[in-house]
Coordinates of N, CA, C and O in Angstrom, one line a residue:
M2 N -31.5 -165.3 -109.0 CA -31.5 -164.9 -107.6 C -31.3 -163.3 -107.6 O -30.5 -162.8 -108.3
M3 N -32.2 -162.7 -106.9 CA -32.2 -161.2 -106.9 C -31.1 -160.7 -105.9 O -31.1 -161.2 -104.7
R4 N -30.3 -159.8 -106.3 CA -29.3 -159.2 -105.4 C -29.9 -158.0 -104.7 O -30.5 -157.1 -105.3
L5 N -29.8 -157.9 -103.4 CA -30.2 -156.7 -102.6 C -29.2 -155.6 -102.9 O -28.0 -155.9 -103.0
P6 N -29.7 -154.4 -102.9 CA -28.7 -153.3 -103.1 C -27.8 -153.1 -102.0 O -28.1 -153.4 -100.8
A7 N -26.5 -152.7 -102.3 CA -25.6 -152.5 -101.2 C -25.9 -151.1 -100.6 O -26.0 -150.1 -101.3
I8 N -26.1 -151.1 -99.3 CA -26.4 -149.8 -98.7 C -25.4 -149.5 -97.7 O -25.0 -150.3 -96.9
V9 N -25.0 -148.2 -97.8 CA -24.1 -147.7 -96.8 C -24.8 -146.7 -96.0 O -25.3 -145.7 -96.5
V10 N -25.0 -146.9 -94.7 CA -25.8 -146.0 -93.8 C -24.8 -145.4 -92.9 O -24.1 -146.1 -92.1
C11 N -24.8 -144.1 -92.8 CA -23.9 -143.4 -91.9 C -24.6 -143.3 -90.5 O -25.8 -143.3 -90.5
L12 N -23.8 -143.4 -89.5 CA -24.4 -143.2 -88.1 C -25.1 -141.9 -88.0 O -24.6 -140.9 -88.5
L13 N -26.2 -141.9 -87.3 CA -26.9 -140.7 -87.1 C -26.0 -139.9 -86.1 O -25.8 -140.3 -85.0
L14 N -25.6 -138.7 -86.5 CA -24.7 -137.9 -85.6 C -25.4 -136.6 -85.3 O -25.9 -135.9 -86.2
L15 N -25.5 -136.3 -84.0 CA -26.3 -135.1 -83.6 C -27.7 -135.3 -84.1 O -28.4 -136.2 -83.8
S16 N -28.1 -134.5 -85.1 CA -29.4 -134.6 -85.7 C -29.4 -134.6 -87.2 O -30.2 -134.0 -87.8
A17 N -28.4 -135.3 -87.7 CA -28.3 -135.4 -89.2 C -28.0 -136.9 -89.5 O -27.3 -137.6 -88.7
G18 N -28.4 -137.3 -90.6 CA -28.0 -138.7 -91.1 C -27.9 -138.8 -92.5 O -28.4 -137.9 -93.3
C19 N -27.2 -139.8 -93.0 CA -27.0 -139.9 -94.5 C -27.0 -141.4 -94.9 O -26.7 -142.2 -94.1
A20 N -27.4 -141.6 -96.1 CA -27.4 -143.0 -96.7 C -27.0 -142.8 -98.1 O -27.4 -141.9 -98.8
S21 N -26.3 -143.8 -98.7 CA -26.0 -143.8 -100.1 C -26.1 -145.2 -100.6 O -25.8 -146.1 -99.9
V22 N -26.6 -145.3 -101.8 CA -27.0 -146.6 -102.4 C -26.5 -146.7 -103.8 O -26.7 -145.7 -104.6
S23 N -26.0 -147.8 -104.3 CA -25.7 -148.0 -105.7 C -26.4 -149.2 -106.1 O -26.6 -150.2 -105.4
G24 N -26.9 -149.2 -107.4 CA -27.5 -150.4 -107.9 C -29.0 -150.4 -108.0 O -29.6 -149.3 -107.7
P25 N -29.6 -151.5 -108.3 CA -31.1 -151.5 -108.5 C -31.8 -151.4 -107.2 O -31.3 -151.6 -106.1
T26 N -33.1 -150.9 -107.3 CA -34.0 -150.8 -106.2 C -35.2 -151.6 -106.4 O -35.4 -152.2 -107.5
H27 N -36.0 -151.8 -105.3 CA -37.2 -152.6 -105.5 C -38.4 -151.8 -105.0 O -38.3 -150.8 -104.3
T28 N -39.6 -152.3 -105.3 CA -40.9 -151.6 -105.0 C -41.4 -152.0 -103.6 O -41.4 -153.1 -103.3
P29 N -41.8 -151.0 -102.9 CA -42.3 -151.3 -101.5 C -43.6 -152.0 -101.5 O -44.5 -151.7 -102.3
T30 N -43.8 -152.9 -100.6 CA -45.1 -153.5 -100.4 C -45.4 -153.6 -98.9 O -44.5 -153.5 -98.1
D31 N -46.6 -153.7 -98.5 CA -47.0 -153.8 -97.1 C -47.0 -155.3 -96.8 O -46.6 -156.1 -97.6
E32 N -47.4 -155.6 -95.5 CA -47.3 -157.0 -95.1 C -48.2 -157.9 -95.8 O -48.0 -159.1 -95.8
N33 N -49.2 -157.4 -96.5 CA -50.1 -158.2 -97.3 C -49.6 -158.3 -98.8 O -50.3 -158.9 -99.6
G34 N -48.5 -157.7 -99.1 CA -47.9 -157.8 -100.4 C -48.5 -156.7 -101.4 O -48.1 -156.7 -102.6
A35 N -49.3 -155.8 -100.9 CA -49.8 -154.7 -101.7 C -48.8 -153.6 -101.9 O -48.1 -153.3 -100.9
T36 N -48.8 -153.0 -103.0 CA -47.9 -151.9 -103.2 C -48.4 -150.7 -102.5 O -49.6 -150.4 -102.5
E37 N -47.5 -150.0 -101.7 CA -47.8 -148.9 -101.0 C -48.0 -147.7 -101.9 O -47.4 -147.6 -103.0
T38 N -48.8 -146.7 -101.5 CA -48.9 -145.5 -102.2 C -48.5 -144.3 -101.4 O -48.5 -144.4 -100.2
A39 N -48.0 -143.3 -102.1 CA -47.5 -142.1 -101.4 C -48.6 -141.0 -101.3 O -49.3 -140.9 -102.2
N40 N -48.7 -140.4 -100.2 CA -49.6 -139.3 -100.0 C -48.9 -138.2 -99.3 O -48.5 -138.3 -98.2
T41 N -48.8 -137.1 -100.0 CA -48.1 -135.9 -99.3 C -48.7 -134.6 -99.9 O -49.2 -134.6 -101.0
P42 N -48.7 -133.6 -99.0 CA -49.2 -132.3 -99.6 C -48.3 -131.8 -100.7 O -47.1 -132.1 -100.7
A43 N -48.8 -131.1 -101.6 CA -48.0 -130.6 -102.7 C -46.9 -129.6 -102.2 O -45.8 -129.6 -102.7
H44 N -47.2 -128.9 -101.2 CA -46.2 -127.9 -100.6 C -46.4 -128.1 -99.1 O -47.1 -127.4 -98.4
P45 N -45.6 -129.1 -98.5 CA -45.8 -129.3 -97.1 C -45.5 -128.1 -96.2 O -44.5 -127.4 -96.4
T46 N -46.3 -127.8 -95.3 CA -46.1 -126.7 -94.4 C -46.6 -127.2 -93.0 O -47.1 -128.3 -92.9
T47 N -46.4 -126.4 -92.0 CA -46.8 -126.8 -90.7 C -48.3 -127.1 -90.7 O -49.1 -126.5 -91.4
P48 N -48.7 -128.2 -90.0 CA -50.1 -128.6 -90.0 C -51.0 -127.6 -89.3 O -52.2 -127.7 -89.3
S49 N -50.4 -126.6 -88.6 CA -51.2 -125.6 -87.9 C -50.9 -124.2 -88.5 O -50.2 -123.4 -87.9
P50 N -51.3 -124.0 -89.8 CA -51.0 -122.7 -90.4 C -51.5 -121.5 -89.6 O -50.9 -120.4 -89.8
D51 N -52.5 -121.6 -88.8 CA -52.9 -120.5 -88.0 C -52.0 -120.2 -86.8 O -52.0 -119.2 -86.2
R52 N -51.1 -121.2 -86.5 CA -50.1 -121.0 -85.4 C -48.8 -120.5 -85.9 O -48.2 -119.6 -85.4
F53 N -48.3 -121.1 -87.0 CA -47.0 -120.7 -87.6 C -47.1 -120.5 -89.1 O -47.8 -121.3 -89.8
Y54 N -46.4 -119.5 -89.6 CA -46.3 -119.4 -91.1 C -44.8 -119.6 -91.3 O -43.9 -119.0 -90.7
V55 N -44.5 -120.6 -92.2 CA -43.1 -120.9 -92.6 C -43.0 -121.0 -94.1 O -43.7 -121.7 -94.7
D56 N -42.0 -120.3 -94.6 CA -41.8 -120.3 -96.1 C -40.8 -121.4 -96.4 O -39.6 -121.2 -96.6
V57 N -41.4 -122.6 -96.5 CA -40.6 -123.8 -96.7 C -39.9 -123.8 -98.1 O -38.8 -124.3 -98.3
E58 N -40.6 -123.2 -99.1 CA -40.0 -123.1 -100.4 C -38.7 -122.3 -100.4 O -37.7 -122.6 -101.1
R59 N -38.8 -121.2 -99.7 CA -37.6 -120.3 -99.5 C -36.4 -121.1 -98.8 O -35.3 -121.0 -99.2
I60 N -36.8 -121.8 -97.8 CA -35.7 -122.6 -97.0 C -35.1 -123.6 -98.0 O -33.9 -123.8 -98.0
E61 N -36.0 -124.3 -98.7 CA -35.5 -125.3 -99.7 C -34.5 -124.7 -100.7 O -33.5 -125.2 -101.0
K62 N -34.9 -123.5 -101.2 CA -34.1 -122.8 -102.2 C -32.8 -122.4 -101.6 O -31.7 -122.6 -102.3
L63 N -32.8 -121.9 -100.4 CA -31.5 -121.5 -99.8 C -30.6 -122.7 -99.5 O -29.4 -122.6 -99.7
I64 N -31.2 -123.8 -99.1 CA -30.4 -125.0 -98.8 C -29.7 -125.5 -100.1 O -28.5 -125.8 -100.2
H65 N -30.5 -125.5 -101.2 CA -30.0 -125.9 -102.5 C -28.8 -125.0 -102.9 O -27.8 -125.5 -103.3
E66 N -29.0 -123.7 -102.8 CA -27.9 -122.7 -103.1 C -26.7 -122.9 -102.3 O -25.6 -122.9 -102.8
K67 N -26.9 -123.0 -101.0 CA -25.8 -123.2 -100.0 C -25.0 -124.5 -100.3 O -23.7 -124.5 -100.2
M68 N -25.7 -125.5 -100.6 CA -25.0 -126.8 -100.9 C -24.2 -126.6 -102.1 O -23.0 -127.1 -102.2
N69 N -24.7 -126.0 -103.1 CA -24.0 -125.8 -104.4 C -22.8 -124.9 -104.2 O -21.7 -125.1 -104.8
K70 N -22.9 -123.9 -103.3 CA -21.8 -123.0 -103.0 C -20.6 -123.8 -102.5 O -19.5 -123.6 -102.9
H71 N -20.9 -124.7 -101.6 CA -19.9 -125.5 -101.0 C -19.3 -126.5 -102.0 O -18.1 -126.8 -101.9
R72 N -20.1 -127.0 -102.9 CA -19.6 -127.9 -103.9 C -18.6 -127.2 -104.8 O -17.5 -127.7 -105.1
V73 N -19.0 -126.0 -105.2 CA -18.1 -125.2 -106.1 C -16.8 -124.9 -105.4 O -15.7 -125.0 -106.0
E74 N -16.9 -124.5 -104.1 CA -15.7 -124.2 -103.3 C -14.8 -125.4 -103.2 O -13.6 -125.2 -103.0
N75 N -15.3 -126.6 -103.4 CA -14.5 -127.8 -103.3 C -14.2 -128.4 -104.6 O -13.9 -129.6 -104.7
G76 N -14.3 -127.6 -105.7 CA -14.0 -128.0 -107.0 C -14.9 -128.9 -107.7 O -14.6 -129.6 -108.6
L77 N -16.2 -128.9 -107.3 CA -17.2 -129.8 -107.8 C -18.2 -129.0 -108.6 O -18.4 -127.8 -108.4
E78 N -18.9 -129.7 -109.5 CA -20.0 -129.1 -110.3 C -21.2 -128.9 -109.4 O -21.4 -129.7 -108.5
P79 N -21.9 -127.8 -109.6 CA -23.1 -127.6 -108.8 C -24.2 -128.7 -109.2 O -24.1 -129.2 -110.3
L80 N -25.1 -129.0 -108.3 CA -26.2 -129.9 -108.6 C -27.4 -129.2 -109.2 O -27.7 -128.1 -108.7
T81 N -28.0 -129.8 -110.2 CA -29.3 -129.2 -110.6 C -30.4 -129.5 -109.7 O -30.3 -130.5 -108.9
R82 N -31.4 -128.8 -109.7 CA -32.6 -129.0 -108.8 C -33.5 -129.9 -109.6 O -33.9 -129.6 -110.7
N83 N -34.0 -131.0 -109.0 CA -34.8 -132.0 -109.7 C -36.2 -132.1 -109.0 O -36.2 -132.4 -107.8
E84 N -37.2 -131.8 -109.7 CA -38.6 -131.8 -109.1 C -39.0 -133.1 -108.6 O -39.7 -133.2 -107.6
S85 N -38.6 -134.2 -109.3 CA -39.0 -135.5 -108.8 C -38.3 -135.8 -107.5 O -38.9 -136.4 -106.5
L86 N -37.0 -135.4 -107.4 CA -36.3 -135.6 -106.1 C -36.8 -134.7 -105.0 O -36.9 -135.1 -103.8
D87 N -37.3 -133.5 -105.4 CA -37.9 -132.6 -104.4 C -39.2 -133.3 -103.8 O -39.4 -133.2 -102.6
A88 N -39.9 -134.0 -104.7 CA -41.1 -134.6 -104.2 C -40.8 -135.8 -103.2 O -41.4 -135.9 -102.2
V89 N -39.7 -136.5 -103.5 CA -39.3 -137.6 -102.6 C -38.8 -137.0 -101.3 O -39.2 -137.4 -100.2
A90 N -38.0 -135.9 -101.4 CA -37.5 -135.2 -100.2 C -38.6 -134.6 -99.3 O -38.6 -134.8 -98.1
R91 N -39.6 -134.0 -100.0 CA -40.7 -133.4 -99.2 C -41.5 -134.5 -98.5 O -42.0 -134.4 -97.4
Y92 N -41.8 -135.6 -99.2 CA -42.5 -136.7 -98.6 C -41.7 -137.3 -97.4 O -42.3 -137.5 -96.4
K93 N -40.4 -137.5 -97.5 CA -39.6 -138.0 -96.5 C -39.7 -137.1 -95.2 O -39.9 -137.6 -94.1
S94 N -39.5 -135.8 -95.4 CA -39.5 -134.9 -94.3 C -40.9 -134.9 -93.6 O -41.1 -134.9 -92.4
W95 N -42.0 -134.8 -94.5 CA -43.3 -134.9 -94.0 C -43.6 -136.2 -93.2 O -44.2 -136.2 -92.1
D96 N -43.2 -137.3 -93.8 CA -43.4 -138.6 -93.2 C -42.7 -138.7 -91.8 O -43.3 -139.2 -90.9
M97 N -41.5 -138.3 -91.7 CA -40.8 -138.3 -90.4 C -41.5 -137.5 -89.4 O -41.7 -138.0 -88.2
A98 N -42.0 -136.4 -89.7 CA -42.8 -135.5 -88.8 C -44.1 -136.2 -88.4 O -44.5 -136.2 -87.2
Q99 N -44.9 -136.6 -89.4 CA -46.2 -137.2 -89.2 C -46.1 -138.5 -88.4 O -47.0 -138.7 -87.6
R100 N -45.1 -139.3 -88.6 CA -45.0 -140.6 -87.9 C -44.0 -140.6 -86.8 O -43.7 -141.7 -86.2
D101 N -43.4 -139.4 -86.4 CA -42.6 -139.3 -85.3 C -41.4 -140.2 -85.3 O -41.2 -141.0 -84.3
Y102 N -40.5 -140.2 -86.3 CA -39.3 -141.0 -86.4 C -38.2 -140.1 -87.1 O -38.5 -139.1 -87.7
F103 N -37.0 -140.6 -86.9 CA -35.9 -139.9 -87.6 C -34.9 -141.0 -88.0 O -34.1 -141.4 -87.3
D104 N -35.1 -141.4 -89.3 CA -34.3 -142.5 -89.8 C -34.5 -142.6 -91.3 O -35.4 -142.0 -91.8
H105 N -33.5 -143.2 -92.0 CA -33.6 -143.4 -93.4 C -34.7 -144.4 -93.8 O -35.4 -144.3 -94.8
D106 N -34.9 -145.4 -92.9 CA -35.9 -146.4 -93.1 C -37.2 -146.0 -92.3 O -37.1 -145.5 -91.2
G107 N -38.3 -146.2 -92.9 CA -39.6 -145.9 -92.2 C -39.8 -146.9 -91.1 O -39.3 -148.0 -91.1
P108 N -40.7 -146.6 -90.1 CA -40.9 -147.5 -89.0 C -41.6 -148.8 -89.4 O -41.5 -149.8 -88.7
N109 N -42.2 -148.8 -90.6 CA -42.8 -150.1 -91.1 C -41.7 -150.9 -92.0 O -42.1 -151.8 -92.6
G110 N -40.5 -150.4 -91.9 CA -39.4 -151.2 -92.7 C -39.2 -150.7 -94.1 O -38.4 -151.2 -94.8
T111 N -39.9 -149.6 -94.5 CA -39.8 -149.1 -95.9 C -38.4 -148.5 -96.0 O -38.0 -147.7 -95.2
L112 N -37.6 -148.9 -97.1 CA -36.3 -148.5 -97.3 C -36.2 -147.2 -98.1 O -37.2 -146.8 -98.8
H113 N -35.1 -146.5 -98.0 CA -34.9 -145.3 -98.8 C -35.1 -145.6 -100.3 O -35.7 -144.9 -101.0
S114 N -34.6 -146.8 -100.8 CA -34.8 -147.1 -102.2 C -36.3 -147.3 -102.5 O -36.7 -147.1 -103.6
D115 N -37.0 -147.8 -101.6 CA -38.5 -148.0 -101.8 C -39.2 -146.7 -102.0 O -40.0 -146.6 -102.9
L116 N -38.8 -145.7 -101.3 CA -39.4 -144.3 -101.4 C -39.0 -143.8 -102.8 O -39.9 -143.2 -103.5
R117 N -37.8 -144.0 -103.2 CA -37.4 -143.5 -104.6 C -38.3 -144.2 -105.6 O -38.7 -143.6 -106.6
D118 N -38.5 -145.5 -105.5 CA -39.3 -146.2 -106.5 C -40.7 -145.7 -106.6 O -41.3 -145.6 -107.7
R119 N -41.3 -145.2 -105.4 CA -42.7 -144.7 -105.4 C -42.8 -143.5 -106.4 O -43.9 -143.3 -107.0
Y120 N -41.7 -142.7 -106.5 CA -41.8 -141.5 -107.3 C -41.1 -141.7 -108.7 O -41.0 -140.8 -109.5
G121 N -40.8 -142.9 -109.0 CA -40.2 -143.3 -110.3 C -38.9 -142.6 -110.6 O -38.6 -142.3 -111.8
T122 N -38.1 -142.3 -109.6 CA -36.8 -141.7 -109.9 C -35.8 -142.8 -110.3 O -35.8 -143.9 -109.7
T123 N -35.0 -142.5 -111.3 CA -34.0 -143.5 -111.8 C -32.7 -142.9 -111.7 O -32.4 -141.9 -112.4
C124 N -31.8 -143.5 -110.9 CA -30.4 -143.0 -110.7 C -29.5 -144.2 -110.6 O -29.9 -145.2 -110.0
D125 N -28.3 -144.1 -111.1 CA -27.3 -145.2 -110.9 C -26.8 -145.1 -109.4 O -26.5 -146.1 -108.8
E126 N -26.7 -143.9 -108.9 CA -26.2 -143.7 -107.6 C -27.2 -142.8 -106.9 O -27.7 -141.8 -107.4
I127 N -27.6 -143.2 -105.7 CA -28.5 -142.4 -104.9 C -28.0 -142.2 -103.5 O -27.3 -143.0 -102.9
G128 N -28.4 -141.1 -102.9 CA -28.0 -140.7 -101.5 C -29.0 -139.9 -100.9 O -29.9 -139.3 -101.5
Q129 N -29.0 -139.9 -99.6 CA -30.0 -139.1 -98.8 C -29.3 -138.6 -97.5 O -28.6 -139.4 -96.8
N130 N -29.5 -137.3 -97.2 CA -29.1 -136.7 -96.0 C -30.4 -136.3 -95.3 O -31.2 -135.7 -96.0
I131 N -30.5 -136.5 -94.0 CA -31.7 -136.0 -93.3 C -31.2 -135.2 -92.1 O -30.1 -135.4 -91.5
Y132 N -32.0 -134.2 -91.7 CA -31.7 -133.3 -90.6 C -33.0 -133.0 -89.9 O -34.1 -132.9 -90.5
K133 N -32.9 -132.9 -88.6 CA -34.0 -132.5 -87.7 C -33.5 -131.6 -86.7 O -32.5 -131.9 -86.0
D134 N -34.1 -130.4 -86.6 CA -33.8 -129.5 -85.4 C -34.7 -130.0 -84.3 O -35.8 -129.6 -84.2
K135 N -34.1 -130.9 -83.5 CA -34.9 -131.6 -82.4 C -35.2 -130.6 -81.3 O -36.3 -130.8 -80.7
N136 N -34.4 -129.6 -81.1 CA -34.7 -128.7 -80.0 C -34.6 -127.3 -80.6 O -33.7 -126.5 -80.3
P137 N -35.6 -126.9 -81.3 CA -35.6 -125.6 -81.9 C -35.5 -124.5 -80.9 O -36.1 -124.6 -79.8
K138 N -34.5 -123.6 -81.1 CA -34.3 -122.6 -80.1 C -35.3 -121.4 -80.3 O -35.0 -120.4 -80.8
L139 N -36.5 -121.8 -80.0 CA -37.6 -120.8 -80.2 C -37.7 -119.9 -79.0 O -37.7 -120.3 -77.8
S140 N -37.7 -118.6 -79.3 CA -37.8 -117.6 -78.2 C -39.3 -117.4 -77.8 O -40.1 -118.3 -78.1
S141 N -39.5 -116.4 -77.1 CA -40.9 -116.1 -76.7 C -41.8 -115.8 -78.0 O -43.0 -115.7 -77.9
D142 N -41.1 -115.6 -79.1 CA -41.7 -115.3 -80.4 C -41.3 -116.3 -81.4 O -40.5 -116.0 -82.3
P143 N -41.8 -117.5 -81.3 CA -41.4 -118.6 -82.2 C -41.6 -118.3 -83.7 O -40.9 -118.7 -84.6
Q144 N -42.7 -117.5 -84.0 CA -42.9 -117.1 -85.4 C -41.8 -116.4 -86.0 O -41.4 -116.6 -87.1
S145 N -41.2 -115.5 -85.2 CA -40.0 -114.7 -85.7 C -38.8 -115.7 -86.0 O -38.1 -115.5 -87.0
E146 N -38.6 -116.6 -85.1 CA -37.5 -117.6 -85.4 C -37.8 -118.4 -86.6 O -36.8 -118.6 -87.4
L147 N -39.0 -118.8 -86.8 CA -39.3 -119.7 -88.0 C -39.3 -118.8 -89.3 O -39.2 -119.4 -90.4
M148 N -39.5 -117.5 -89.2 CA -39.4 -116.7 -90.4 C -38.0 -116.4 -90.8 O -37.8 -116.0 -91.9
N149 N -37.0 -116.7 -90.0 CA -35.6 -116.5 -90.3 C -35.1 -117.6 -91.2 O -34.4 -118.5 -90.7
T150 N -35.5 -117.6 -92.5 CA -35.1 -118.7 -93.4 C -33.6 -118.8 -93.5 O -33.1 -119.9 -93.8
E151 N -32.9 -117.7 -93.4 CA -31.4 -117.8 -93.5 C -30.8 -118.6 -92.4 O -30.0 -119.5 -92.7
N152 N -31.2 -118.4 -91.2 CA -30.7 -119.1 -90.0 C -31.1 -120.6 -90.1 O -30.2 -121.5 -89.8
I153 N -32.3 -120.9 -90.5 CA -32.7 -122.3 -90.6 C -31.9 -123.0 -91.6 O -31.4 -124.1 -91.4
S154 N -31.8 -122.4 -92.8 CA -31.1 -123.1 -93.9 C -29.6 -123.2 -93.6 O -29.0 -124.3 -93.8
E155 N -29.0 -122.2 -93.0 CA -27.6 -122.3 -92.6 C -27.3 -123.3 -91.6 O -26.3 -124.1 -91.6
G156 N -28.2 -123.4 -90.6 CA -28.1 -124.4 -89.6 C -28.1 -125.9 -90.1 O -27.3 -126.7 -89.7
A157 N -29.0 -126.1 -91.0 CA -29.1 -127.5 -91.6 C -27.9 -127.8 -92.4 O -27.3 -128.9 -92.3
V158 N -27.5 -126.9 -93.3 CA -26.3 -127.1 -94.2 C -25.1 -127.3 -93.3 O -24.2 -128.2 -93.6
S159 N -24.9 -126.4 -92.3 CA -23.7 -126.5 -91.5 C -23.6 -127.8 -90.7 O -22.5 -128.4 -90.7
L160 N -24.7 -128.3 -90.2 CA -24.7 -129.5 -89.4 C -24.4 -130.7 -90.4 O -23.5 -131.6 -90.1
I161 N -25.0 -130.7 -91.6 CA -24.7 -131.8 -92.5 C -23.2 -131.8 -93.0 O -22.6 -132.8 -93.0
L162 N -22.7 -130.6 -93.3 CA -21.3 -130.5 -93.8 C -20.3 -130.6 -92.7 O -19.1 -130.9 -93.0
N163 N -20.6 -130.5 -91.4 CA -19.7 -130.6 -90.4 C -19.6 -132.0 -89.8 O -18.9 -132.3 -88.8
S164 N -20.3 -133.0 -90.4 CA -20.2 -134.4 -90.1 C -19.6 -135.1 -91.3 O -20.0 -135.0 -92.4
S165 N -18.5 -135.8 -91.1 CA -17.7 -136.4 -92.2 C -18.5 -137.2 -93.2 O -18.4 -137.1 -94.4
G166 N -19.3 -138.1 -92.6 CA -20.1 -139.0 -93.5 C -21.1 -138.2 -94.4 O -21.3 -138.5 -95.5
H167 N -21.8 -137.3 -93.7 CA -22.8 -136.5 -94.4 C -22.1 -135.6 -95.4 O -22.7 -135.4 -96.5
R168 N -21.0 -135.0 -95.0 CA -20.3 -134.1 -96.0 C -19.8 -134.9 -97.2 O -19.9 -134.4 -98.3
Q169 N -19.3 -136.1 -97.0 CA -18.9 -137.0 -98.1 C -20.0 -137.2 -99.1 O -19.9 -137.2 -100.3
N170 N -21.2 -137.5 -98.5 CA -22.4 -137.7 -99.3 C -22.8 -136.4 -100.1 O -23.0 -136.5 -101.3
A171 N -22.9 -135.3 -99.4 CA -23.3 -134.0 -100.0 C -22.3 -133.5 -101.1 O -22.7 -132.9 -102.1
L172 N -21.0 -133.8 -100.8 CA -20.0 -133.3 -101.7 C -19.4 -134.4 -102.7 O -18.3 -134.3 -103.2
S173 N -20.2 -135.5 -102.9 CA -19.7 -136.5 -103.7 C -19.7 -136.1 -105.2 O -20.7 -135.5 -105.7
P174 N -18.7 -136.4 -106.0 CA -18.7 -136.1 -107.4 C -19.6 -137.1 -108.2 O -19.8 -136.9 -109.4
N175 N -20.1 -138.1 -107.5 CA -21.0 -139.1 -108.2 C -22.4 -138.6 -108.4 O -23.1 -139.2 -109.1
Y176 N -22.7 -137.4 -107.9 CA -24.1 -136.9 -108.0 C -24.1 -135.7 -109.0 O -23.2 -134.9 -109.0
D177 N -25.2 -135.6 -109.7 CA -25.4 -134.4 -110.6 C -26.7 -133.6 -110.3 O -26.9 -132.6 -110.9
S178 N -27.6 -134.2 -109.5 CA -28.8 -133.5 -109.2 C -29.2 -133.7 -107.8 O -28.8 -134.7 -107.1
Q179 N -30.1 -132.9 -107.3 CA -30.6 -133.0 -105.9 C -32.0 -132.5 -105.8 O -32.5 -131.7 -106.6
G180 N -32.7 -133.0 -104.7 CA -34.0 -132.5 -104.3 C -33.9 -132.2 -102.9 O -33.2 -132.8 -102.1
I181 N -34.6 -131.1 -102.5 CA -34.6 -130.7 -101.1 C -36.0 -130.6 -100.6 O -36.9 -130.0 -101.3
G182 N -36.3 -131.2 -99.5 CA -37.7 -131.1 -98.9 C -37.6 -130.7 -97.5 O -36.9 -131.3 -96.7
V183 N -38.4 -129.7 -97.1 CA -38.5 -129.2 -95.8 C -39.9 -129.3 -95.2 O -40.9 -129.0 -96.0
F184 N -40.0 -129.7 -94.0 CA -41.4 -129.7 -93.3 C -41.2 -129.2 -91.9 O -40.2 -129.6 -91.2
V185 N -42.1 -128.4 -91.5 CA -42.1 -127.9 -90.1 C -43.4 -128.3 -89.4 O -44.5 -128.1 -89.9
D186 N -43.2 -129.1 -88.3 CA -44.4 -129.6 -87.6 C -45.0 -128.6 -86.7 O -44.6 -127.4 -86.6
E187 N -46.1 -129.0 -86.1 CA -46.9 -128.1 -85.2 C -46.2 -127.6 -84.0 O -46.6 -126.6 -83.4
N188 N -45.0 -128.2 -83.7 CA -44.2 -127.8 -82.5 C -43.1 -126.9 -83.0 O -42.3 -126.4 -82.1
G189 N -42.9 -126.6 -84.3 CA -41.9 -125.8 -84.7 C -40.6 -126.5 -85.1 O -39.6 -125.9 -85.4
S190 N -40.6 -127.9 -85.0 CA -39.4 -128.7 -85.3 C -39.3 -128.7 -86.8 O -40.3 -128.9 -87.6
V191 N -38.0 -128.5 -87.3 CA -37.8 -128.4 -88.7 C -37.1 -129.7 -89.2 O -36.1 -130.2 -88.6
Y192 N -37.7 -130.3 -90.2 CA -37.2 -131.6 -90.8 C -36.7 -131.2 -92.2 O -37.4 -130.5 -93.0
V193 N -35.5 -131.6 -92.6 CA -34.9 -131.4 -93.9 C -34.5 -132.7 -94.5 O -33.8 -133.5 -93.8
T194 N -34.8 -133.0 -95.7 CA -34.2 -134.1 -96.5 C -33.6 -133.6 -97.7 O -34.1 -132.8 -98.5
Q195 N -32.4 -134.1 -98.0 CA -31.6 -133.9 -99.2 C -31.5 -135.2 -100.0 O -31.0 -136.2 -99.5
E196 N -32.1 -135.2 -101.2 CA -32.1 -136.4 -102.0 C -31.0 -136.2 -103.1 O -31.1 -135.1 -103.8
L197 N -30.1 -137.1 -103.3 CA -29.1 -137.0 -104.3 C -29.2 -138.1 -105.4 O -29.5 -139.2 -105.1
C198 N -28.8 -137.7 -106.6 CA -28.9 -138.6 -107.7 C -27.7 -138.4 -108.7 O -27.3 -137.3 -108.9
G199 N -27.2 -139.5 -109.2 CA -26.1 -139.5 -110.1 C -26.2 -140.6 -111.2 O -27.0 -141.5 -111.0

């Protein structure tokens, strides 16, 4: 008899959410039993590059650094950056924007662990924090707002760490690596996913 993984899902608070999982994961299938495939841009950016330019790689780097700063301040080891986890995180942020949802599970029922399996990530402990700036405070010059990578990264990290469940996930000693994925949609909404592995 196959045991389903134990999943702890934190309530979505404001515009951040977290999930952590221990144990084995399974491979996603569609309703016909076929294995799903992942399709994502190598470097997700706004689908309207002529409208907005956003340095998503810089935002990801800043979030990684800020999360590690908080871990060190709390007596924890910093997390290494993991390219496989980056790919999972980028896909998740891109997928939420493309399919207009904000949840750890996809609208077709795809679980967080399913997404990990797609990318061949192997971890004894896995976690995920998600963030969406649902109401971007864009001025009459939205491009300037989206160019402020410091404000965007600080806003995401602050919201995640100011919610007890998400903070517990981000500052858990059970993790040793992370991936960060940022996607900005055509409306200027910012999606961030933090993938954790231990």
